[in-house]
Tab-separated table of C-alpha atoms and ligand atoms in Angstrom:
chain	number	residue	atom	x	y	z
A	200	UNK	CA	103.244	201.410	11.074
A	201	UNK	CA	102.487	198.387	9.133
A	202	UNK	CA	104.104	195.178	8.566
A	203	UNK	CA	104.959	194.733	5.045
A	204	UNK	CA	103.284	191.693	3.314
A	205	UNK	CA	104.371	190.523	-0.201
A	206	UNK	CA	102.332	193.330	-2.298
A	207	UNK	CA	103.318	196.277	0.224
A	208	UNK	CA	106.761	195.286	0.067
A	209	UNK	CA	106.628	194.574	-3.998
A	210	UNK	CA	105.235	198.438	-4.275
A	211	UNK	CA	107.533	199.665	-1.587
A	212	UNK	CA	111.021	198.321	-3.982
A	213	UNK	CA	108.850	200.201	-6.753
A	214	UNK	CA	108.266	203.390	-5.580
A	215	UNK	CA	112.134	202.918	-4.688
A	216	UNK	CA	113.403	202.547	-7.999
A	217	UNK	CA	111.737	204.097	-9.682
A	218	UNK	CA	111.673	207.864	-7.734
A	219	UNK	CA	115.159	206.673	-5.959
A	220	UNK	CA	115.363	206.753	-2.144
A	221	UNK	CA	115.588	210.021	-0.011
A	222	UNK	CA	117.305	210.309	3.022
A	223	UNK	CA	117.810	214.035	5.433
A	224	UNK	CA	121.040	215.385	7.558
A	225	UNK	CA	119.576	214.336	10.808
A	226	UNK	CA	118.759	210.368	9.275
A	227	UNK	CA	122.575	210.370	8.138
A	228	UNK	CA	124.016	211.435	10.950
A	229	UNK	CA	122.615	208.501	12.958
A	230	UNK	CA	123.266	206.030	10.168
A	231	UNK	CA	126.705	207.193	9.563
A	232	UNK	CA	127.228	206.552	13.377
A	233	UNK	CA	125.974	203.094	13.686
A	234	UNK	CA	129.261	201.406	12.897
A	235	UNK	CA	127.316	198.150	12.510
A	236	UNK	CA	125.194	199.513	9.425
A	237	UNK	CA	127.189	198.650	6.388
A	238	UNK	CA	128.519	201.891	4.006
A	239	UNK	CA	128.111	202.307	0.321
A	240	UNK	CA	131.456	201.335	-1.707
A	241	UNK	CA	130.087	201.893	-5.354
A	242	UNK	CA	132.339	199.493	-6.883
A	243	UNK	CA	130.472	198.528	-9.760
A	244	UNK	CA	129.587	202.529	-10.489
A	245	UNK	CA	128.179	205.639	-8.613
A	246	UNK	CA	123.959	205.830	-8.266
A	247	UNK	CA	123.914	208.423	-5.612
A	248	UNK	CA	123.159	212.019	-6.389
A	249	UNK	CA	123.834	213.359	-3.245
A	250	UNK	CA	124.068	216.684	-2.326
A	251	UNK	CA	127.354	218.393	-1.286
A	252	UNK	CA	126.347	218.489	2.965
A	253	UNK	CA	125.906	214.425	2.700
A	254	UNK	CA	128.811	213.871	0.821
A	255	UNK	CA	131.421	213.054	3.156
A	256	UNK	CA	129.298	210.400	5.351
A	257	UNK	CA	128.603	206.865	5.114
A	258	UNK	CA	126.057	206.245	3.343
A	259	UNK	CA	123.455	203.124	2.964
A	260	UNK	CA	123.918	201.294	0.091
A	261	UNK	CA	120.431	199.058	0.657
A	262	UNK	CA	117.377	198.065	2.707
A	263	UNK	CA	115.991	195.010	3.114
A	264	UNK	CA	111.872	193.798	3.829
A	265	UNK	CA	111.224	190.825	3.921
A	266	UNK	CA	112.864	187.998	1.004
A	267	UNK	CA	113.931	191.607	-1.081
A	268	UNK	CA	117.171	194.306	-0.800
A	269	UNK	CA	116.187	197.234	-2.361
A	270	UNK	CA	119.049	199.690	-3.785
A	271	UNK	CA	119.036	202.879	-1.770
A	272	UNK	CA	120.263	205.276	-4.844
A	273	UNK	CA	119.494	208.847	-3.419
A	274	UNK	CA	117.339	211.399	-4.706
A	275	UNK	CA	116.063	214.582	-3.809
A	276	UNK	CA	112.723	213.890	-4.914
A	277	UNK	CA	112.636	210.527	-3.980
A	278	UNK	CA	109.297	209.336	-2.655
A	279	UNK	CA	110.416	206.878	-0.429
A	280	UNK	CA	112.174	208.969	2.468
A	281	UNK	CA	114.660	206.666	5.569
A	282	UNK	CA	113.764	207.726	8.928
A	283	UNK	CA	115.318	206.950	12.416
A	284	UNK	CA	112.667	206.249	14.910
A	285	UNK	CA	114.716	205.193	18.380
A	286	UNK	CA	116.500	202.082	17.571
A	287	UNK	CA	114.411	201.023	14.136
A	288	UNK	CA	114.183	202.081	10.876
A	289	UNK	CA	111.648	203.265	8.914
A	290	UNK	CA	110.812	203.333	4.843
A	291	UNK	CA	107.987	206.113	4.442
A	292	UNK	CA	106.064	206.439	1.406
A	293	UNK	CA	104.329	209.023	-0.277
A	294	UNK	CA	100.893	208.182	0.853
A	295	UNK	CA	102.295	207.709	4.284
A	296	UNK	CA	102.427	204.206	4.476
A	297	UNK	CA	105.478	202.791	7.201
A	298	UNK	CA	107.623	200.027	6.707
A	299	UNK	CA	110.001	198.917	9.265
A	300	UNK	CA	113.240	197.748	7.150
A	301	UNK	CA	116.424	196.712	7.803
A	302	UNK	CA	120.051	197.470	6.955
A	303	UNK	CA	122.588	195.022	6.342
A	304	UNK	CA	125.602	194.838	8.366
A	305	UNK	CA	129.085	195.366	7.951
A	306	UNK	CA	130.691	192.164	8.279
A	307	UNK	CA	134.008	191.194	10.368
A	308	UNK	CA	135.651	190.521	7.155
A	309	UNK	CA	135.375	194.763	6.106
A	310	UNK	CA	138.300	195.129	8.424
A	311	UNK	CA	140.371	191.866	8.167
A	312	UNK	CA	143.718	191.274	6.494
A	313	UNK	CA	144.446	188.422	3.252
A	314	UNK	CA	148.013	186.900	3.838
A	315	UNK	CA	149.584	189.751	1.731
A	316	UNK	CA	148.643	192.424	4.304
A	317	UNK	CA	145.774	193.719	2.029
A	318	UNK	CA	142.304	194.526	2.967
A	319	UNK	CA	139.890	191.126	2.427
A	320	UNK	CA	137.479	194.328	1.188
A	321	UNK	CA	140.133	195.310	-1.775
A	322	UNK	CA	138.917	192.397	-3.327
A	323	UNK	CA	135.303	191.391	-1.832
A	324	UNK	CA	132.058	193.388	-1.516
A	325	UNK	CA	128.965	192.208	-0.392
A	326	UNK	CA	125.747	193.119	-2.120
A	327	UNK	CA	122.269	192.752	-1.727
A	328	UNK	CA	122.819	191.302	2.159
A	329	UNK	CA	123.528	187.584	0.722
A	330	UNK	CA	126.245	187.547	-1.543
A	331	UNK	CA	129.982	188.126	-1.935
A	332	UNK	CA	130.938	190.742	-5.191
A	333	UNK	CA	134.234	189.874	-6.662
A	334	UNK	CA	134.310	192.718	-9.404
A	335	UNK	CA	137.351	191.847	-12.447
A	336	UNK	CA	138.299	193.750	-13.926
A	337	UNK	CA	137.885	197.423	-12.388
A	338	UNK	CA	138.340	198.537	-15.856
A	339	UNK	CA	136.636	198.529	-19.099
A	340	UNK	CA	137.836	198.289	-22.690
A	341	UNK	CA	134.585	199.930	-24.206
A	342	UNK	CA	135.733	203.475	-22.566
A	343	UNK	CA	139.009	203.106	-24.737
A	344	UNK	CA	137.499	202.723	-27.637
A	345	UNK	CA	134.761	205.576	-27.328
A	346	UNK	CA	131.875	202.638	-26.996
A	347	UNK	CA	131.273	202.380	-23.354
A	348	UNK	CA	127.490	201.575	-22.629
A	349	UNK	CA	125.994	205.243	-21.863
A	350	UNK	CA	124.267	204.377	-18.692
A	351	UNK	CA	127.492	203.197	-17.083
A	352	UNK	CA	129.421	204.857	-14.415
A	353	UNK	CA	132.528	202.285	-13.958
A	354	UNK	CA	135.264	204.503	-15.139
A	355	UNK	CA	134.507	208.020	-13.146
A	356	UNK	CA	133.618	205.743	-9.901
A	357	UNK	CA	136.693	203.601	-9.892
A	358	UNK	CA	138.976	206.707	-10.722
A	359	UNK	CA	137.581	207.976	-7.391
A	360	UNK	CA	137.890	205.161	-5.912
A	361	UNK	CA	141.616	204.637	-6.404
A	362	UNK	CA	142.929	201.766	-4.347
A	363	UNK	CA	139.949	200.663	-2.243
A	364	UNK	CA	138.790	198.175	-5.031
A	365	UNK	CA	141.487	196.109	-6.650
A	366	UNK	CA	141.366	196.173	-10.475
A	367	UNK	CA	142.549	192.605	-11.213
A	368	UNK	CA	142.203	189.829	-9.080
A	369	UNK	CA	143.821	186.298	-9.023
A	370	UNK	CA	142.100	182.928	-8.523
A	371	UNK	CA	143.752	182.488	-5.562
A	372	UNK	CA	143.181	185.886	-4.053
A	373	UNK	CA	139.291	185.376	-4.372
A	374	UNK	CA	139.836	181.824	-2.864
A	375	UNK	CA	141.719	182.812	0.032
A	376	UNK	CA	139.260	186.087	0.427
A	377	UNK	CA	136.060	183.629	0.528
A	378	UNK	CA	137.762	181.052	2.945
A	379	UNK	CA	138.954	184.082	5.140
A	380	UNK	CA	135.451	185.332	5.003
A	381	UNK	CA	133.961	182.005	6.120
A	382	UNK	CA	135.612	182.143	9.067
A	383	UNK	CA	135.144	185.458	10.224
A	384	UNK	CA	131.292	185.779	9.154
A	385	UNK	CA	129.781	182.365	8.970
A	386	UNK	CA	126.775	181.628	7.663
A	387	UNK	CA	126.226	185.382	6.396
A	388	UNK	CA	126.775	184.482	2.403
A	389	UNK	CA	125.120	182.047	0.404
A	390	UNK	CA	126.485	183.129	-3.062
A	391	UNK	CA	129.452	184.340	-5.098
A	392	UNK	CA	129.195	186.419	-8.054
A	393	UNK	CA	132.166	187.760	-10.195
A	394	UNK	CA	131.294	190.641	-12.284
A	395	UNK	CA	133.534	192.899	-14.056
A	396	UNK	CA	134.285	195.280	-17.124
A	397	UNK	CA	135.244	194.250	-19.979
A	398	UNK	CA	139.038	192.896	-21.649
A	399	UNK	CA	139.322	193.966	-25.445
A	400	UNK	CA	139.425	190.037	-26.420
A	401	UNK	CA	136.128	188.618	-25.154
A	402	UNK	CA	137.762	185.118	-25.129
A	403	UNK	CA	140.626	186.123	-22.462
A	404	UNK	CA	137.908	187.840	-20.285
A	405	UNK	CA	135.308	184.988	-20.417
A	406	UNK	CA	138.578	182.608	-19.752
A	407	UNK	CA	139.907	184.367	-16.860
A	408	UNK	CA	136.195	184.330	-15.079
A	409	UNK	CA	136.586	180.635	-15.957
A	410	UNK	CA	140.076	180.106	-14.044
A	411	UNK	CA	138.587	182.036	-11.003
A	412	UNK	CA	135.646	179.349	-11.003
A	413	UNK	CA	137.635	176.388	-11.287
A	414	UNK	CA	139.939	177.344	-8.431
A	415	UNK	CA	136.943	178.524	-6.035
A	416	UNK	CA	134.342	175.574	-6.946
A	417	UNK	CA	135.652	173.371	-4.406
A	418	UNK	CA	135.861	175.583	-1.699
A	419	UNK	CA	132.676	176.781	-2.717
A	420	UNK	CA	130.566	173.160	-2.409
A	421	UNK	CA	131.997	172.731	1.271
A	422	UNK	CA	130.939	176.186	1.861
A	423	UNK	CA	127.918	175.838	0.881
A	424	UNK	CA	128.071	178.898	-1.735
A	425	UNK	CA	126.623	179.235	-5.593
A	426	UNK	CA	128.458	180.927	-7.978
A	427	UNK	CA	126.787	183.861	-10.225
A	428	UNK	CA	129.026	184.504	-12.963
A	429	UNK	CA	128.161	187.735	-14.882
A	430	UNK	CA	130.484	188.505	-18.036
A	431	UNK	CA	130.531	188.893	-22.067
A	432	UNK	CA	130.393	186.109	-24.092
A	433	UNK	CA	133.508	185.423	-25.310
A	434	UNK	CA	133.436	185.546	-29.316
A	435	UNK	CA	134.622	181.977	-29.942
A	436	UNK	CA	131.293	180.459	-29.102
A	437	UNK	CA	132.662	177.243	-27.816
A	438	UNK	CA	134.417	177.985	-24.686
A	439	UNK	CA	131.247	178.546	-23.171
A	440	UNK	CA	131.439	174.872	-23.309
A	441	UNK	CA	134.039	175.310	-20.332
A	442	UNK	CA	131.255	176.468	-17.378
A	443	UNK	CA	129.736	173.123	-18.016
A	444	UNK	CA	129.442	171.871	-14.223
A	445	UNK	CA	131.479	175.384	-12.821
A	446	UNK	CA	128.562	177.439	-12.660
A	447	UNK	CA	125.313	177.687	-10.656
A	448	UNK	CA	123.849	180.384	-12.851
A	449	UNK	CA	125.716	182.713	-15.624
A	450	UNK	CA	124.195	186.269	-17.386
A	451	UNK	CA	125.101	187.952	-20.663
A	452	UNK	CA	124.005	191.244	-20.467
A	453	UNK	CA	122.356	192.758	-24.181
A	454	UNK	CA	121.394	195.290	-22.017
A	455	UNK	CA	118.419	196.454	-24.790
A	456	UNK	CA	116.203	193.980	-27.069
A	457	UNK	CA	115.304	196.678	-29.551
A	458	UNK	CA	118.255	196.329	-31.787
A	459	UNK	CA	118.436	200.048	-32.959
A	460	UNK	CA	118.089	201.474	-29.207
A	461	UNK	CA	121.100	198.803	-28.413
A	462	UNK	CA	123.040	200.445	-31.334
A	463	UNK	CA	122.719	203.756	-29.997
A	464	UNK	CA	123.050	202.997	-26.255
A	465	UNK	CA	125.583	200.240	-26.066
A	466	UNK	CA	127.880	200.808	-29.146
A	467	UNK	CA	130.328	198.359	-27.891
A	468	UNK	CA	128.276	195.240	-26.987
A	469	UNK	CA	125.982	196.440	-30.674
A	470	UNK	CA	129.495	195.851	-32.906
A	471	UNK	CA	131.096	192.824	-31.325
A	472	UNK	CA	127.675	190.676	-30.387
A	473	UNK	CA	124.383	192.209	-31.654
A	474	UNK	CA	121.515	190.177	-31.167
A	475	UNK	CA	122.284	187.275	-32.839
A	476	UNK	CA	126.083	187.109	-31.209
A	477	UNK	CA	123.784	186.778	-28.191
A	478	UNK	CA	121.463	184.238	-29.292
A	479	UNK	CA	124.340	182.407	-30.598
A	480	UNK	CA	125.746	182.896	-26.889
A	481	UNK	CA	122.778	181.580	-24.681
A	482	UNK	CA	121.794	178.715	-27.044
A	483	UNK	CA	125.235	177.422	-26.276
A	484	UNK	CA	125.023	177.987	-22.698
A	485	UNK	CA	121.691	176.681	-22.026
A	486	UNK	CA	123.172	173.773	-24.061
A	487	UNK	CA	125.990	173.531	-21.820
A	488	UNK	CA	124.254	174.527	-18.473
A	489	UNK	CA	120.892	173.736	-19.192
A	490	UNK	CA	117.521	175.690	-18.355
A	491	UNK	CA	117.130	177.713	-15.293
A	492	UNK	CA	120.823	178.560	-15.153
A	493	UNK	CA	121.270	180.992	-18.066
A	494	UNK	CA	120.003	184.824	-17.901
A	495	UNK	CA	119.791	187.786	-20.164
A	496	UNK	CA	120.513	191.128	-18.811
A	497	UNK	CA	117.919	193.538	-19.518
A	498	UNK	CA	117.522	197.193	-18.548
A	499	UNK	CA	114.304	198.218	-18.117
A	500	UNK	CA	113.634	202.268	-18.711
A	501	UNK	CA	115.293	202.707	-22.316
A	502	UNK	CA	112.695	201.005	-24.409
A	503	UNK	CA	108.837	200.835	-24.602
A	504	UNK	CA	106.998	198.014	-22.803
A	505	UNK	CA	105.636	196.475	-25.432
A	506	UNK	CA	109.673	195.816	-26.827
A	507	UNK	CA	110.790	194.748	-23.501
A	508	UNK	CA	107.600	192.117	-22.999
A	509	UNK	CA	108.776	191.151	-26.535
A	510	UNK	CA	112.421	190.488	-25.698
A	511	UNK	CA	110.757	188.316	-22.049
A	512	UNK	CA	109.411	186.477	-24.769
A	513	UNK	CA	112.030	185.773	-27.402
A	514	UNK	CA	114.362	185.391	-24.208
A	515	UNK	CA	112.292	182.893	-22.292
A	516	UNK	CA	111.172	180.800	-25.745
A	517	UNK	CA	115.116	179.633	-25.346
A	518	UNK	CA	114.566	178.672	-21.919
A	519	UNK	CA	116.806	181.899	-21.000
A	520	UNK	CA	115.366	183.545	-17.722
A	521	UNK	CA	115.375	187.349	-18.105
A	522	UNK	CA	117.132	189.384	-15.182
A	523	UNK	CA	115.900	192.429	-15.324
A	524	UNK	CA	117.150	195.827	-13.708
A	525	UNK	CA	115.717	199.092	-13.615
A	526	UNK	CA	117.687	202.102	-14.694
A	527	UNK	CA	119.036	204.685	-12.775
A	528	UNK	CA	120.531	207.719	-14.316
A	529	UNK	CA	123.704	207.846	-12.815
A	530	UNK	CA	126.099	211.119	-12.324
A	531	UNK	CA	128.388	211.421	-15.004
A	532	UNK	CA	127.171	209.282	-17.604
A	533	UNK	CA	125.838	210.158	-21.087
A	534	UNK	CA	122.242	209.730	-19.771
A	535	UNK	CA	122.898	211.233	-16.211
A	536	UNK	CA	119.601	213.764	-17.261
A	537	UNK	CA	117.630	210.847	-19.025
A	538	UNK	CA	114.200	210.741	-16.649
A	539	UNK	CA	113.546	206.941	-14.461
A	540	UNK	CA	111.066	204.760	-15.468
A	541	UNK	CA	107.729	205.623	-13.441
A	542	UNK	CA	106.159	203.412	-11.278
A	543	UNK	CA	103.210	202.676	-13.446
A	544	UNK	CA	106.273	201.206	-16.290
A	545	UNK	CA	108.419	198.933	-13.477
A	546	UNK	CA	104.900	197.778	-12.600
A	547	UNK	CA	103.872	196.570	-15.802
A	548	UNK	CA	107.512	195.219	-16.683
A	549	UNK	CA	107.172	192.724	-13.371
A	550	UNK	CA	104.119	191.838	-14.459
A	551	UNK	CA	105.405	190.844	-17.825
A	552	UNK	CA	108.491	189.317	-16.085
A	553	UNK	CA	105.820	187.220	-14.106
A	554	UNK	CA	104.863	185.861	-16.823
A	555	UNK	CA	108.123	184.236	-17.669
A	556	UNK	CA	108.150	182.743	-13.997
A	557	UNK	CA	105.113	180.940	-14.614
A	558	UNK	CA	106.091	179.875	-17.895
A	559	UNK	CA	109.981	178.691	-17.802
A	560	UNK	CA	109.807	175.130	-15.378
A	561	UNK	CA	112.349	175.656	-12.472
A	562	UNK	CA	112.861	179.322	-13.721
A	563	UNK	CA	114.561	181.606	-10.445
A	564	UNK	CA	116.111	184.512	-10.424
A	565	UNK	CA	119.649	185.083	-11.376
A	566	UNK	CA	120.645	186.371	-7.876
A	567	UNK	CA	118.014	185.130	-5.265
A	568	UNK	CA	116.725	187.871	-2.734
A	569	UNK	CA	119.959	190.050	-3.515
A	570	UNK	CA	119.195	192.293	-6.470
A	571	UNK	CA	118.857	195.024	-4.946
A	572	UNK	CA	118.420	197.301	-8.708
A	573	UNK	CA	116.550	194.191	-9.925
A	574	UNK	CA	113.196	193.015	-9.959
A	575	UNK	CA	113.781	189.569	-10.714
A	576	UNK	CA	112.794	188.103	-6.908
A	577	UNK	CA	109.922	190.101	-6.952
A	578	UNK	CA	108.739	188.446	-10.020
A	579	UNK	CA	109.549	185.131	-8.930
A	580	UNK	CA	107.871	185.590	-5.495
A	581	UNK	CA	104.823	187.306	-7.255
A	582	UNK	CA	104.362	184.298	-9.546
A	583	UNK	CA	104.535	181.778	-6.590
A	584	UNK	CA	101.866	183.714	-4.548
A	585	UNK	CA	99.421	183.666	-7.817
A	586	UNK	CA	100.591	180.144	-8.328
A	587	UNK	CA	99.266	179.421	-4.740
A	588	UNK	CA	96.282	181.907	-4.481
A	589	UNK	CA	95.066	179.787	-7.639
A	590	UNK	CA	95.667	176.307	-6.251
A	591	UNK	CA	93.742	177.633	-3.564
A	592	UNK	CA	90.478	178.887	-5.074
B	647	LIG	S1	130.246	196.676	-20.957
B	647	LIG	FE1	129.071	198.525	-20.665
B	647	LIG	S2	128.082	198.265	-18.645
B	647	LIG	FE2	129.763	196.791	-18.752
B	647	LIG	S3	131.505	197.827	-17.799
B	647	LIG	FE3	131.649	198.199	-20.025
B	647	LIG	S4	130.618	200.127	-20.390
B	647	LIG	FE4	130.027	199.409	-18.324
């Protein structure tokens, strides 16, 4: 077994995504009865395409090595395969490299109570080992209207998931949950984010995120704990104005830079923004909140490389740091059959989000060492290593 250094672990969360993650009955079984390994709650949508023996079990929802979580979405023919070896873990590759890795834990707060007698978890989730998920809404708009984004599971995973994830949540419920949370698991979170569908009037959704920020900043700054706001634009331009000094970092998510692919894929988000909604969006927003704190969501796995290094460009020429995650055909969805990007793609799309590292001053990544679908630390890290290695020689 080898330890991991930056490259191994870099190709390790590649061979991840882009194959997905394989785990056996016998690997399960022992993770399901660790009660301190943390279990999958698919809030934000369902990645797993489990078979029918591993469906009832916990299951892991991400590994860490070193600064990166890597998303465990399973696959059959995944070419990274969890083992149990005594009391460690394993990642095994292909090629039969070994990678002790780590699962996160389930924190204290998983089985505590808010005031009202409800679950702290009804309303926060962690993800990616460092941050606290506050997902509202549960619901989106663009399924109503026969628009939804085709990659997206939301609506078949919360209609599973019932009452375990609340739908709507007030500012004071997420306050109260993150105090609650500070005292039961100190030290454990460094950063919000609030994430959600979508409300059929941009400006109401955007707004609401807004009135959960202004009642959490406080508590937030004595917590020690950035907020990561990801949400819509809202369509009056100008109330972006309102996250001046609220927010550590906010993301629109385009999804797709090739306009016609966008069209097709994300009807919804096509209609109401389009690219130049979203320009109109993030010049606002880095006017309000200033470089390094505005991100475009891209996908990476619909369109060619050559578009995606493209859209890296456009985006960072505003100062706008892409965050970049790789797609995963989930169950259920239009494009549950589409194939995963290979490795060779995701390799070449980090090297071209590199680029933007060393090019943006200050540039990080939207969610620091927690995006676990992402690639964005990976990029970051990779550019600081060449950064040094250079220096060096
Ligand atoms: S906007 Fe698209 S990705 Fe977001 S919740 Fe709606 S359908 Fe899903």
């Amino acid at each position: 077994m080898s330890t991991a250094g930056i490259h191994d672990a870099i190709d390790l969360k590649i061979q991840s995504l882009a194959d997905g993650v394989y785990y056996d009955a016998p690997f399960l079984k022992q993770y399901a009865s660790n009660s301190n390994a943390i279990g999958k709650r698919r809030a934000y949508g369902n990645s797993d395409r489990l078979p029918a023996d591993l469906k009832s079990q916990k299951v892991p929802p991400e590994f860490s090595v070193g600064p990166f979580a890597i998303a465990v979405n399973y696959s059959a023919r995944g070419q990274v395969r969890l083992v149990c070896e005594g009391n460690r873990y394993l990642a095994v590759t292909e090629e039969g490299g070994e990678y002790e890795v780590s699962f996160t834990e389930t924190p204290r707060f998983y089985n505590a109570s808010m005031s009202n007698g409800q679950p702290v978890q009804h309303y926060a989730t962690v993800y990616g080992r460092s941050t606290l998920g506050f997902f509202t809404p549960g619901v989106c708009y663009y399924f109503a209207a026969g628009t939804e984004c085709h990659f997206c599971s939301l609506k078949d995973t919360r209609k599973t998931l019932k009452k375990d994830i609340s739908h709507f949540i007030k500012p004071q419920d997420v306050r109260e949950a993150i105090e609650r949370i500070a005292e039961l698991d100190p030290g454990t979170f460094n950063k919000v984010m609030l994430n959600g569908g979508n409300l059929k009037n941009h400006d109401n959704g955007f707004l609401n995120h807004i009135r959960i920020v202004e009642e959490i900043r406080e508590t937030c700054d004595r917590l020690g704990l950035t907020i990561h706001l990801i949400t819509m634009p809202p369509v009056t331009t100008c109330l972006i104005d309102e996250a001046k000094g609220l927010i550590d970092k906010i993301v629109f998510d385009p999804e797709i830079y090739d306009e016609a692919l966008m069209h097709l894929i994300c009807q919804g988000k096509a209609e109401d923004f389009g690219r130049a909604g979203y320009e109109r969006s993030f010049l606002r927003a880095i006017d309000a909140l200033g470089v390094g704190k505005v991100h475009a969501g891209l996908i990476a796995g619909f369109e060619s490389i050559d578009s995606l290094s493209r859209g890296f460009e456009y985006y960072g020429a505003m100062g706008v740091i892409p965050a970049v995650n790789i797609f995963h055909p989930d169950p259920g969805t239009t494009l549950e059959n589409l194939v995963r990007p290979t490795q060779d793609f995701i390799r070449a799309a980090l090297e071209e989000l590199t680029k933007v590292y060393h090019r943006v001053p200050g540039a990080t990544p939207f969610l620091p060492n927690s995006g676990r679908n992402a690639i964005d630390t990976e990029a970051y890290e990779a550019a600081k290593y060449e950064k040094r290695t250079t220096e060096v020689v």
